[in-house]
GROMACS .gro file of C-alpha atoms in nm:
model
  417
    1UNK     CA    1  -6.995   1.079   5.193
    2UNK     CA    2  -6.971   1.397   5.462
    3UNK     CA    3  -6.630   1.356   5.475
    4UNK     CA    4  -6.385   1.217   5.249
    5UNK     CA    5  -6.119   1.310   5.397
    6UNK     CA    6  -6.044   0.962   5.534
    7UNK     CA    7  -6.046   0.875   5.175
    8UNK     CA    8  -5.699   0.775   5.112
    9UNK     CA    9  -5.697   0.595   5.442
   10UNK     CA   10  -5.991   0.350   5.310
   11UNK     CA   11  -5.823   0.350   4.929
   12UNK     CA   12  -5.538   0.147   4.941
   13UNK     CA   13  -5.709  -0.156   5.182
   14UNK     CA   14  -6.016  -0.055   4.903
   15UNK     CA   15  -5.764  -0.159   4.662
   16UNK     CA   16  -5.567  -0.402   4.808
   17UNK     CA   17  -5.855  -0.596   4.953
   18UNK     CA   18  -6.187  -0.513   4.726
   19UNK     CA   19  -6.097  -0.402   4.363
   20UNK     CA   20  -6.180  -0.703   4.199
   21UNK     CA   21  -5.835  -0.717   3.971
   22UNK     CA   22  -5.904  -1.070   3.810
   23UNK     CA   23  -6.229  -1.077   3.661
   24UNK     CA   24  -6.143  -0.660   3.556
   25UNK     CA   25  -5.908  -0.772   3.377
   26UNK     CA   26  -6.093  -1.045   3.202
   27UNK     CA   27  -6.317  -0.787   3.081
   28UNK     CA   28  -6.104  -0.526   2.924
   29UNK     CA   29  -5.892  -0.740   2.768
   30UNK     CA   30  -6.138  -1.010   2.597
   31UNK     CA   31  -5.923  -1.302   2.673
   32UNK     CA   32  -5.638  -1.058   2.408
   33UNK     CA   33  -5.329  -1.004   2.634
   34UNK     CA   34  -5.257  -0.778   2.282
   35UNK     CA   35  -5.527  -0.583   2.296
   36UNK     CA   36  -5.532  -0.510   2.697
   37UNK     CA   37  -5.212  -0.334   2.671
   38UNK     CA   38  -5.338  -0.118   2.478
   39UNK     CA   39  -5.653  -0.001   2.680
   40UNK     CA   40  -5.623   0.419   2.769
   41UNK     CA   41  -5.726   0.389   3.125
   42UNK     CA   42  -5.705   0.741   3.302
   43UNK     CA   43  -5.663   0.816   3.693
   44UNK     CA   44  -5.771   1.116   3.949
   45UNK     CA   45  -5.547   1.174   4.221
   46UNK     CA   46  -5.612   1.356   4.532
   47UNK     CA   47  -5.548   1.707   4.461
   48UNK     CA   48  -5.711   1.664   4.090
   49UNK     CA   49  -5.410   1.529   3.951
   50UNK     CA   50  -5.554   1.445   3.610
   51UNK     CA   51  -5.298   1.194   3.440
   52UNK     CA   52  -5.442   0.989   3.093
   53UNK     CA   53  -5.320   0.770   2.899
   54UNK     CA   54  -5.192   0.503   3.131
   55UNK     CA   55  -5.175   0.166   2.995
   56UNK     CA   56  -5.016  -0.191   3.078
   57UNK     CA   57  -4.858  -0.487   2.960
   58UNK     CA   58  -5.084  -0.725   3.238
   59UNK     CA   59  -5.312  -0.681   3.526
   60UNK     CA   60  -4.981  -0.712   3.714
   61UNK     CA   61  -4.894  -0.402   3.580
   62UNK     CA   62  -5.245  -0.215   3.687
   63UNK     CA   63  -5.284  -0.325   4.030
   64UNK     CA   64  -4.923  -0.268   4.170
   65UNK     CA   65  -4.981   0.090   3.979
   66UNK     CA   66  -5.349   0.106   4.064
   67UNK     CA   67  -5.214   0.053   4.483
   68UNK     CA   68  -4.933   0.284   4.488
   69UNK     CA   69  -5.109   0.598   4.288
   70UNK     CA   70  -5.420   0.504   4.504
   71UNK     CA   71  -5.638   0.755   4.251
   72UNK     CA   72  -5.959   0.899   4.341
   73UNK     CA   73  -6.134   0.834   3.996
   74UNK     CA   74  -6.033   0.520   3.738
   75UNK     CA   75  -6.175   0.627   3.385
   76UNK     CA   76  -6.129   0.411   3.085
   77UNK     CA   77  -6.107   0.467   2.780
   78UNK     CA   78  -6.045   0.343   2.387
   79UNK     CA   79  -5.789   0.042   2.307
   80UNK     CA   80  -5.535   0.258   2.062
   81UNK     CA   81  -5.303   0.127   1.714
   82UNK     CA   82  -4.974   0.156   1.986
   83UNK     CA   83  -4.956   0.169   2.345
   84UNK     CA   84  -5.159   0.498   2.442
   85UNK     CA   85  -4.781   0.553   2.690
   86UNK     CA   86  -4.661   0.548   2.357
   87UNK     CA   87  -4.826   0.798   2.195
   88UNK     CA   88  -4.645   1.048   2.153
   89UNK     CA   89  -4.314   0.788   1.971
   90UNK     CA   90  -4.510   0.657   1.753
   91UNK     CA   91  -4.691   0.920   1.481
   92UNK     CA   92  -5.072   0.852   1.369
   93UNK     CA   93  -5.175   0.803   1.762
   94UNK     CA   94  -5.593   0.674   1.735
   95UNK     CA   95  -5.847   0.460   1.862
   96UNK     CA   96  -5.965   0.134   1.615
   97UNK     CA   97  -6.178   0.032   1.938
   98UNK     CA   98  -6.388   0.077   2.241
   99UNK     CA   99  -6.756   0.010   2.375
  100UNK     CA  100  -7.031   0.111   2.226
  101UNK     CA  101  -7.107   0.387   2.647
  102UNK     CA  102  -7.444   0.555   2.708
  103UNK     CA  103  -7.450   0.844   2.984
  104UNK     CA  104  -7.716   0.895   3.118
  105UNK     CA  105  -7.706   1.184   3.411
  106UNK     CA  106  -7.993   1.262   3.638
  107UNK     CA  107  -7.955   1.653   3.630
  108UNK     CA  108  -8.042   1.613   3.251
  109UNK     CA  109  -8.408   1.575   3.411
  110UNK     CA  110  -8.401   1.875   3.656
  111UNK     CA  111  -8.614   2.077   3.375
  112UNK     CA  112  -8.850   1.755   3.440
  113UNK     CA  113  -8.811   1.688   3.731
  114UNK     CA  114  -8.977   1.877   4.061
  115UNK     CA  115  -8.809   1.636   4.377
  116UNK     CA  116  -8.494   1.745   4.348
  117UNK     CA  117  -8.235   1.888   4.142
  118UNK     CA  118  -7.835   1.894   4.104
  119UNK     CA  119  -7.652   1.613   4.255
  120UNK     CA  120  -7.963   1.536   4.469
  121UNK     CA  121  -8.166   1.275   4.407
  122UNK     CA  122  -8.436   1.046   4.547
  123UNK     CA  123  -8.651   0.724   4.488
  124UNK     CA  124  -8.881   1.006   4.308
  125UNK     CA  125  -8.669   1.056   4.073
  126UNK     CA  126  -8.469   0.764   4.101
  127UNK     CA  127  -8.699   0.602   3.817
  128UNK     CA  128  -8.628   0.862   3.559
  129UNK     CA  129  -8.262   0.638   3.561
  130UNK     CA  130  -8.474   0.308   3.604
  131UNK     CA  131  -8.727   0.419   3.274
  132UNK     CA  132  -8.403   0.457   3.149
  133UNK     CA  133  -8.233   0.158   3.218
  134UNK     CA  134  -8.533  -0.041   3.042
  135UNK     CA  135  -8.543   0.181   2.770
  136UNK     CA  136  -8.259   0.113   2.635
  137UNK     CA  137  -8.134  -0.174   2.754
  138UNK     CA  138  -8.483  -0.286   2.548
  139UNK     CA  139  -8.387  -0.114   2.201
  140UNK     CA  140  -7.988  -0.269   2.214
  141UNK     CA  141  -8.173  -0.622   2.233
  142UNK     CA  142  -8.424  -0.547   1.975
  143UNK     CA  143  -8.345  -0.318   1.680
  144UNK     CA  144  -7.987  -0.390   1.724
  145UNK     CA  145  -7.945  -0.732   1.881
  146UNK     CA  146  -7.666  -0.709   2.117
  147UNK     CA  147  -7.626  -0.931   2.461
  148UNK     CA  148  -7.347  -0.848   2.544
  149UNK     CA  149  -7.447  -0.451   2.783
  150UNK     CA  150  -7.324  -0.416   3.181
  151UNK     CA  151  -7.540  -0.162   3.306
  152UNK     CA  152  -7.300   0.077   3.598
  153UNK     CA  153  -7.443   0.323   3.847
  154UNK     CA  154  -7.173   0.567   3.843
  155UNK     CA  155  -7.167   0.656   4.169
  156UNK     CA  156  -7.418   0.968   4.302
  157UNK     CA  157  -7.699   1.026   4.036
  158UNK     CA  158  -7.682   0.875   3.696
  159UNK     CA  159  -7.578   0.514   3.531
  160UNK     CA  160  -7.397   0.433   3.248
  161UNK     CA  161  -7.407   0.152   2.975
  162UNK     CA  162  -7.134  -0.044   2.800
  163UNK     CA  163  -7.253  -0.291   2.520
  164UNK     CA  164  -6.932  -0.522   2.513
  165UNK     CA  165  -7.009  -0.748   2.214
  166UNK     CA  166  -6.760  -0.779   1.959
  167UNK     CA  167  -7.025  -0.591   1.666
  168UNK     CA  168  -7.092  -0.282   1.893
  169UNK     CA  169  -6.698  -0.316   1.976
  170UNK     CA  170  -6.544  -0.235   1.645
  171UNK     CA  171  -6.829   0.018   1.535
  172UNK     CA  172  -6.713   0.283   1.344
  173UNK     CA  173  -6.774   0.706   1.516
  174UNK     CA  174  -6.965   0.765   1.223
  175UNK     CA  175  -7.199   0.420   1.299
  176UNK     CA  176  -7.241   0.477   1.683
  177UNK     CA  177  -7.332   0.884   1.571
  178UNK     CA  178  -7.673   0.654   1.375
  179UNK     CA  179  -7.665   0.416   1.663
  180UNK     CA  180  -7.655   0.758   1.923
  181UNK     CA  181  -7.895   0.974   1.715
  182UNK     CA  182  -8.125   0.669   1.658
  183UNK     CA  183  -8.209   0.682   2.030
  184UNK     CA  184  -8.205   1.031   2.118
  185UNK     CA  185  -8.550   1.188   2.055
  186UNK     CA  186  -8.534   1.462   2.254
  187UNK     CA  187  -8.368   1.817   2.128
  188UNK     CA  188  -8.309   2.150   2.134
  189UNK     CA  189  -8.150   2.336   2.359
  190UNK     CA  190  -8.296   2.469   2.727
  191UNK     CA  191  -8.507   2.690   2.508
  192UNK     CA  192  -8.653   2.483   2.321
  193UNK     CA  193  -9.049   2.449   2.442
  194UNK     CA  194  -9.162   2.145   2.235
  195UNK     CA  195  -8.849   1.881   2.257
  196UNK     CA  196  -9.024   1.628   2.078
  197UNK     CA  197  -9.168   1.593   1.693
  198UNK     CA  198  -9.305   1.241   1.593
  199UNK     CA  199  -9.377   1.252   1.219
  200UNK     CA  200  -9.532   1.066   0.973
  201UNK     CA  201  -9.904   0.879   1.130
  202UNK     CA  202  -9.729   0.560   1.257
  203UNK     CA  203  -9.516   0.603   1.567
  204UNK     CA  204  -9.234   0.438   1.522
  205UNK     CA  205  -9.147   0.057   1.621
  206UNK     CA  206  -8.897   0.163   1.929
  207UNK     CA  207  -9.087   0.503   2.019
  208UNK     CA  208  -9.389   0.277   2.099
  209UNK     CA  209  -9.187  -0.018   2.270
  210UNK     CA  210  -9.102   0.294   2.493
  211UNK     CA  211  -9.445   0.484   2.488
  212UNK     CA  212  -9.538   0.103   2.621
  213UNK     CA  213  -9.307   0.095   2.894
  214UNK     CA  214  -9.323   0.397   3.090
  215UNK     CA  215  -9.696   0.385   3.017
  216UNK     CA  216  -9.716   0.250   3.301
  217UNK     CA  217  -9.596   0.385   3.510
  218UNK     CA  218  -9.630   0.820   3.377
  219UNK     CA  219  -9.947   0.886   3.550
  220UNK     CA  220  -9.766   0.802   3.912
  221UNK     CA  221  -9.418   0.920   3.826
  222UNK     CA  222  -9.484   1.258   3.622
  223UNK     CA  223  -9.856   1.340   3.715
  224UNK     CA  224  -9.864   1.275   4.061
  225UNK     CA  225  -9.522   1.242   4.224
  226UNK     CA  226  -9.375   1.464   4.054
  227UNK     CA  227  -9.679   1.689   4.057
  228UNK     CA  228  -9.610   1.849   3.709
  229UNK     CA  229  -9.978   2.023   3.626
  230UNK     CA  230  -9.971   2.118   4.003
  231UNK     CA  231  -9.805   2.432   4.053
  232UNK     CA  232  -9.822   2.810   3.832
  233UNK     CA  233  -9.444   2.692   3.688
  234UNK     CA  234  -9.581   2.316   3.613
  235UNK     CA  235  -9.830   2.411   3.403
  236UNK     CA  236  -9.663   2.738   3.255
  237UNK     CA  237  -9.357   2.489   3.097
  238UNK     CA  238  -9.688   2.259   3.010
  239UNK     CA  239  -9.818   2.499   2.882
  240UNK     CA  240  -9.595   2.628   2.618
  241UNK     CA  241  -9.525   2.252   2.494
  242UNK     CA  242  -9.859   2.338   2.307
  243UNK     CA  243  -9.926   2.392   1.915
  244UNK     CA  244 -10.026   2.723   1.930
  245UNK     CA  245 -10.191   3.071   2.179
  246UNK     CA  246 -10.621   2.933   2.139
  247UNK     CA  247 -10.495   2.593   2.331
  248UNK     CA  248 -10.306   2.808   2.577
  249UNK     CA  249 -10.549   3.034   2.634
  250UNK     CA  250 -10.813   2.759   2.668
  251UNK     CA  251 -10.654   2.464   2.887
  252UNK     CA  252 -10.531   2.751   3.123
  253UNK     CA  253 -10.898   2.869   3.139
  254UNK     CA  254 -10.986   2.473   3.243
  255UNK     CA  255 -10.688   2.362   3.404
  256UNK     CA  256 -10.870   2.669   3.663
  257UNK     CA  257 -11.160   2.482   3.759
  258UNK     CA  258 -10.942   2.146   3.863
  259UNK     CA  259 -10.683   2.130   4.168
  260UNK     CA  260 -10.519   1.876   4.163
  261UNK     CA  261 -10.214   1.763   3.853
  262UNK     CA  262 -10.436   1.413   3.769
  263UNK     CA  263 -10.724   1.590   3.706
  264UNK     CA  264 -10.569   1.923   3.546
  265UNK     CA  265 -10.411   1.555   3.320
  266UNK     CA  266 -10.747   1.434   3.215
  267UNK     CA  267 -10.902   1.757   3.079
  268UNK     CA  268 -10.625   1.784   2.893
  269UNK     CA  269 -10.586   1.515   2.711
  270UNK     CA  270 -10.996   1.438   2.689
  271UNK     CA  271 -10.928   1.821   2.543
  272UNK     CA  272 -10.645   1.665   2.205
  273UNK     CA  273 -10.896   1.329   2.124
  274UNK     CA  274 -11.142   1.590   2.107
  275UNK     CA  275 -10.909   1.771   1.809
  276UNK     CA  276 -10.861   1.467   1.688
  277UNK     CA  277 -11.150   1.281   1.658
  278UNK     CA  278 -11.385   1.635   1.622
  279UNK     CA  279 -11.289   1.731   1.284
  280UNK     CA  280 -11.056   2.002   1.334
  281UNK     CA  281 -10.873   2.169   1.054
  282UNK     CA  282 -10.585   2.139   1.180
  283UNK     CA  283 -10.608   1.703   1.366
  284UNK     CA  284 -10.310   1.722   1.225
  285UNK     CA  285 -10.099   1.860   1.507
  286UNK     CA  286 -10.300   1.633   1.759
  287UNK     CA  287 -10.215   1.321   1.638
  288UNK     CA  288  -9.918   1.254   1.855
  289UNK     CA  289  -9.899   1.522   2.076
  290UNK     CA  290 -10.012   1.339   2.413
  291UNK     CA  291  -9.744   1.037   2.323
  292UNK     CA  292  -9.550   1.373   2.232
  293UNK     CA  293  -9.543   1.485   2.601
  294UNK     CA  294  -9.504   1.207   2.760
  295UNK     CA  295  -9.167   1.102   2.563
  296UNK     CA  296  -9.072   1.510   2.672
  297UNK     CA  297  -9.116   1.409   3.020
  298UNK     CA  298  -8.978   1.077   3.079
  299UNK     CA  299  -8.771   0.976   2.739
  300UNK     CA  300  -8.456   0.933   2.859
  301UNK     CA  301  -8.276   1.162   2.815
  302UNK     CA  302  -7.835   1.071   2.708
  303UNK     CA  303  -7.520   1.296   2.618
  304UNK     CA  304  -7.514   1.137   2.240
  305UNK     CA  305  -7.122   1.294   2.213
  306UNK     CA  306  -7.053   0.989   2.502
  307UNK     CA  307  -7.147   0.783   2.264
  308UNK     CA  308  -7.053   0.949   1.964
  309UNK     CA  309  -6.686   0.944   2.052
  310UNK     CA  310  -6.432   0.651   2.051
  311UNK     CA  311  -6.244   0.872   2.222
  312UNK     CA  312  -6.466   1.007   2.521
  313UNK     CA  313  -6.336   0.826   2.850
  314UNK     CA  314  -6.637   0.663   3.169
  315UNK     CA  315  -6.557   0.621   3.478
  316UNK     CA  316  -6.532   0.255   3.558
  317UNK     CA  317  -6.733   0.013   3.709
  318UNK     CA  318  -6.606  -0.034   4.114
  319UNK     CA  319  -6.400   0.324   4.168
  320UNK     CA  320  -6.528   0.514   4.524
  321UNK     CA  321  -6.766   0.798   4.430
  322UNK     CA  322  -6.501   1.037   4.562
  323UNK     CA  323  -6.797   1.279   4.628
  324UNK     CA  324  -7.066   1.037   4.835
  325UNK     CA  325  -6.817   0.734   4.921
  326UNK     CA  326  -7.010   0.516   4.728
  327UNK     CA  327  -6.899   0.248   4.460
  328UNK     CA  328  -7.012   0.218   4.112
  329UNK     CA  329  -7.137  -0.144   4.121
  330UNK     CA  330  -7.334  -0.293   3.815
  331UNK     CA  331  -7.697  -0.326   3.842
  332UNK     CA  332  -7.891  -0.572   3.626
  333UNK     CA  333  -8.188  -0.413   3.402
  334UNK     CA  334  -8.412  -0.692   3.479
  335UNK     CA  335  -8.384  -0.544   3.878
  336UNK     CA  336  -8.358  -0.164   3.819
  337UNK     CA  337  -8.703  -0.130   3.980
  338UNK     CA  338  -8.588  -0.223   4.262
  339UNK     CA  339  -8.167  -0.081   4.260
  340UNK     CA  340  -8.151   0.210   4.563
  341UNK     CA  341  -7.880   0.477   4.522
  342UNK     CA  342  -7.944   0.515   4.856
  343UNK     CA  343  -7.849   0.130   4.943
  344UNK     CA  344  -7.560   0.081   4.730
  345UNK     CA  345  -7.289   0.048   4.936
  346UNK     CA  346  -6.979   0.344   5.050
  347UNK     CA  347  -6.583   0.231   5.037
  348UNK     CA  348  -6.666   0.325   5.479
  349UNK     CA  349  -6.937   0.011   5.541
  350UNK     CA  350  -6.769  -0.206   5.275
  351UNK     CA  351  -6.456  -0.154   5.515
  352UNK     CA  352  -6.681  -0.210   5.806
  353UNK     CA  353  -6.776  -0.520   5.728
  354UNK     CA  354  -6.501  -0.661   5.639
  355UNK     CA  355  -6.390  -0.643   5.983
  356UNK     CA  356  -6.713  -0.688   6.168
  357UNK     CA  357  -6.686  -0.999   5.952
  358UNK     CA  358  -6.302  -1.145   6.079
  359UNK     CA  359  -6.348  -1.043   6.430
  360UNK     CA  360  -6.670  -1.313   6.393
  361UNK     CA  361  -6.393  -1.535   6.220
  362UNK     CA  362  -6.128  -1.490   6.390
  363UNK     CA  363  -6.393  -1.574   6.741
  364UNK     CA  364  -6.504  -1.871   6.598
  365UNK     CA  365  -6.148  -1.992   6.515
  366UNK     CA  366  -6.022  -1.982   6.804
  367UNK     CA  367  -6.358  -2.144   6.997
  368UNK     CA  368  -6.394  -2.438   6.728
  369UNK     CA  369  -5.981  -2.491   6.605
  370UNK     CA  370  -6.091  -2.478   6.275
  371UNK     CA  371  -5.899  -2.419   5.926
  372UNK     CA  372  -6.117  -2.343   5.764
  373UNK     CA  373  -6.038  -2.248   5.374
  374UNK     CA  374  -5.960  -1.791   5.342
  375UNK     CA  375  -6.301  -1.674   5.234
  376UNK     CA  376  -6.278  -1.361   4.986
  377UNK     CA  377  -6.306  -1.085   5.106
  378UNK     CA  378  -6.588  -0.900   4.914
  379UNK     CA  379  -6.807  -1.228   4.986
  380UNK     CA  380  -6.758  -1.090   5.333
  381UNK     CA  381  -7.017  -0.782   5.190
  382UNK     CA  382  -7.300  -0.588   5.059
  383UNK     CA  383  -7.033  -0.602   4.768
  384UNK     CA  384  -7.103  -0.950   4.685
  385UNK     CA  385  -7.412  -0.912   4.543
  386UNK     CA  386  -7.304  -0.658   4.215
  387UNK     CA  387  -6.942  -0.868   4.173
  388UNK     CA  388  -7.209  -1.165   4.106
  389UNK     CA  389  -7.342  -0.916   3.811
  390UNK     CA  390  -7.094  -0.841   3.723
  391UNK     CA  391  -6.909  -1.187   3.745
  392UNK     CA  392  -7.258  -1.392   3.555
  393UNK     CA  393  -7.175  -1.041   3.258
  394UNK     CA  394  -6.856  -1.206   3.210
  395UNK     CA  395  -6.929  -1.597   3.202
  396UNK     CA  396  -7.194  -1.448   2.953
  397UNK     CA  397  -6.904  -1.322   2.688
  398UNK     CA  398  -6.684  -1.569   2.767
  399UNK     CA  399  -6.941  -1.853   2.673
  400UNK     CA  400  -6.986  -1.690   2.303
  401UNK     CA  401  -6.611  -1.597   2.250
  402UNK     CA  402  -6.555  -1.945   2.253
  403UNK     CA  403  -6.857  -2.086   2.062
  404UNK     CA  404  -6.720  -1.841   1.809
  405UNK     CA  405  -6.346  -2.035   1.810
  406UNK     CA  406  -6.458  -2.327   1.778
  407UNK     CA  407  -6.643  -2.196   1.512
  408UNK     CA  408  -6.382  -2.020   1.362
  409UNK     CA  409  -6.459  -1.688   1.369
  410UNK     CA  410  -6.169  -1.547   1.583
  411UNK     CA  411  -5.833  -1.642   1.634
  412UNK     CA  412  -5.678  -1.597   1.948
  413UNK     CA  413  -5.461  -1.349   1.821
  414UNK     CA  414  -5.784  -1.166   1.656
  415UNK     CA  415  -5.662  -0.776   1.678
  416UNK     CA  416  -5.334  -0.754   1.417
  417UNK     CA  417  -5.259  -0.357   1.456
   0.00000   0.00000   0.00000
């Protein structure tokens, strides 16, 4: 969105006609109005005015305030022991429940992607996000048994993951940290050259599963498209990961004889295989080296502080990114490879779609004199597909809640503070 000055003109239409308040409330109340009233919302208004600890007793209170303030950005926080807006009145104000959330930002891949930098994103580097989504989604489902996972495009260059199972929402900070650390295998800051260390003879099943997802795309994505070994800079970065100077010098010579990134990778793999199997007394340095490099270049890079803290805010689905005008839309992990960040609807295109539809509809009505039932605004636009994904996610959540209620596992007033 090159010019956001007209955002304030468009937001009243977006919030009054397209923002899915009813479904949003269905999600964040989890069938419990008392819990919803203790949920923190924060708003960023024009001129970067930032308001925290907003809370609302019901759907109407929330929608009225959003339509009044027209926030450029909405963030969702935790459910607290008292209503966040009353936090100054009560002592011991603290978060008690929160979705388990993950935030993956494209800028954390700047040292391994060559196509773009910073805020920019293209189809080539979106593949890193796609892999991150598939790897995390599998681990959360298969290693932790979570079912209700909402994936959301951040509106610019990243993805957010909301794990909404009741057992995930009630985790302590300590357990959240343990889950995040289990999933975080890339360690060390920018000065650490080798960022993945696999110990023991066998690779852990969760990492092995991640490698099974990475392997089919690694050559195409990292070696060819990102041209990982195609430049002097790329080679320098890569050689720094190797265990000793002798290997670096030897690889440098071998690389100088090959012209392409792919040929260099193949020669490297052969070299390491010979070290592993050729009776080298330091073979253990090389036993997982190929896998470690694949992981360093393509495994999800998580900001684990977002996942650890119960009181951490995360941008809300369906809000408008003020820099791009794009909507933070939910998407399906199963179809993440087909997701194209360039085709994400913007607030401008959505309002245009409504206008085009309404003009056409008016002409049809006048022509046929039909008294048609009014169609919901979002169904007139390209937001329809993402809303369908969101509604399907809510149906699964609600079906499980009904089932548990029938079994007597939860009461309607489950949350008492």
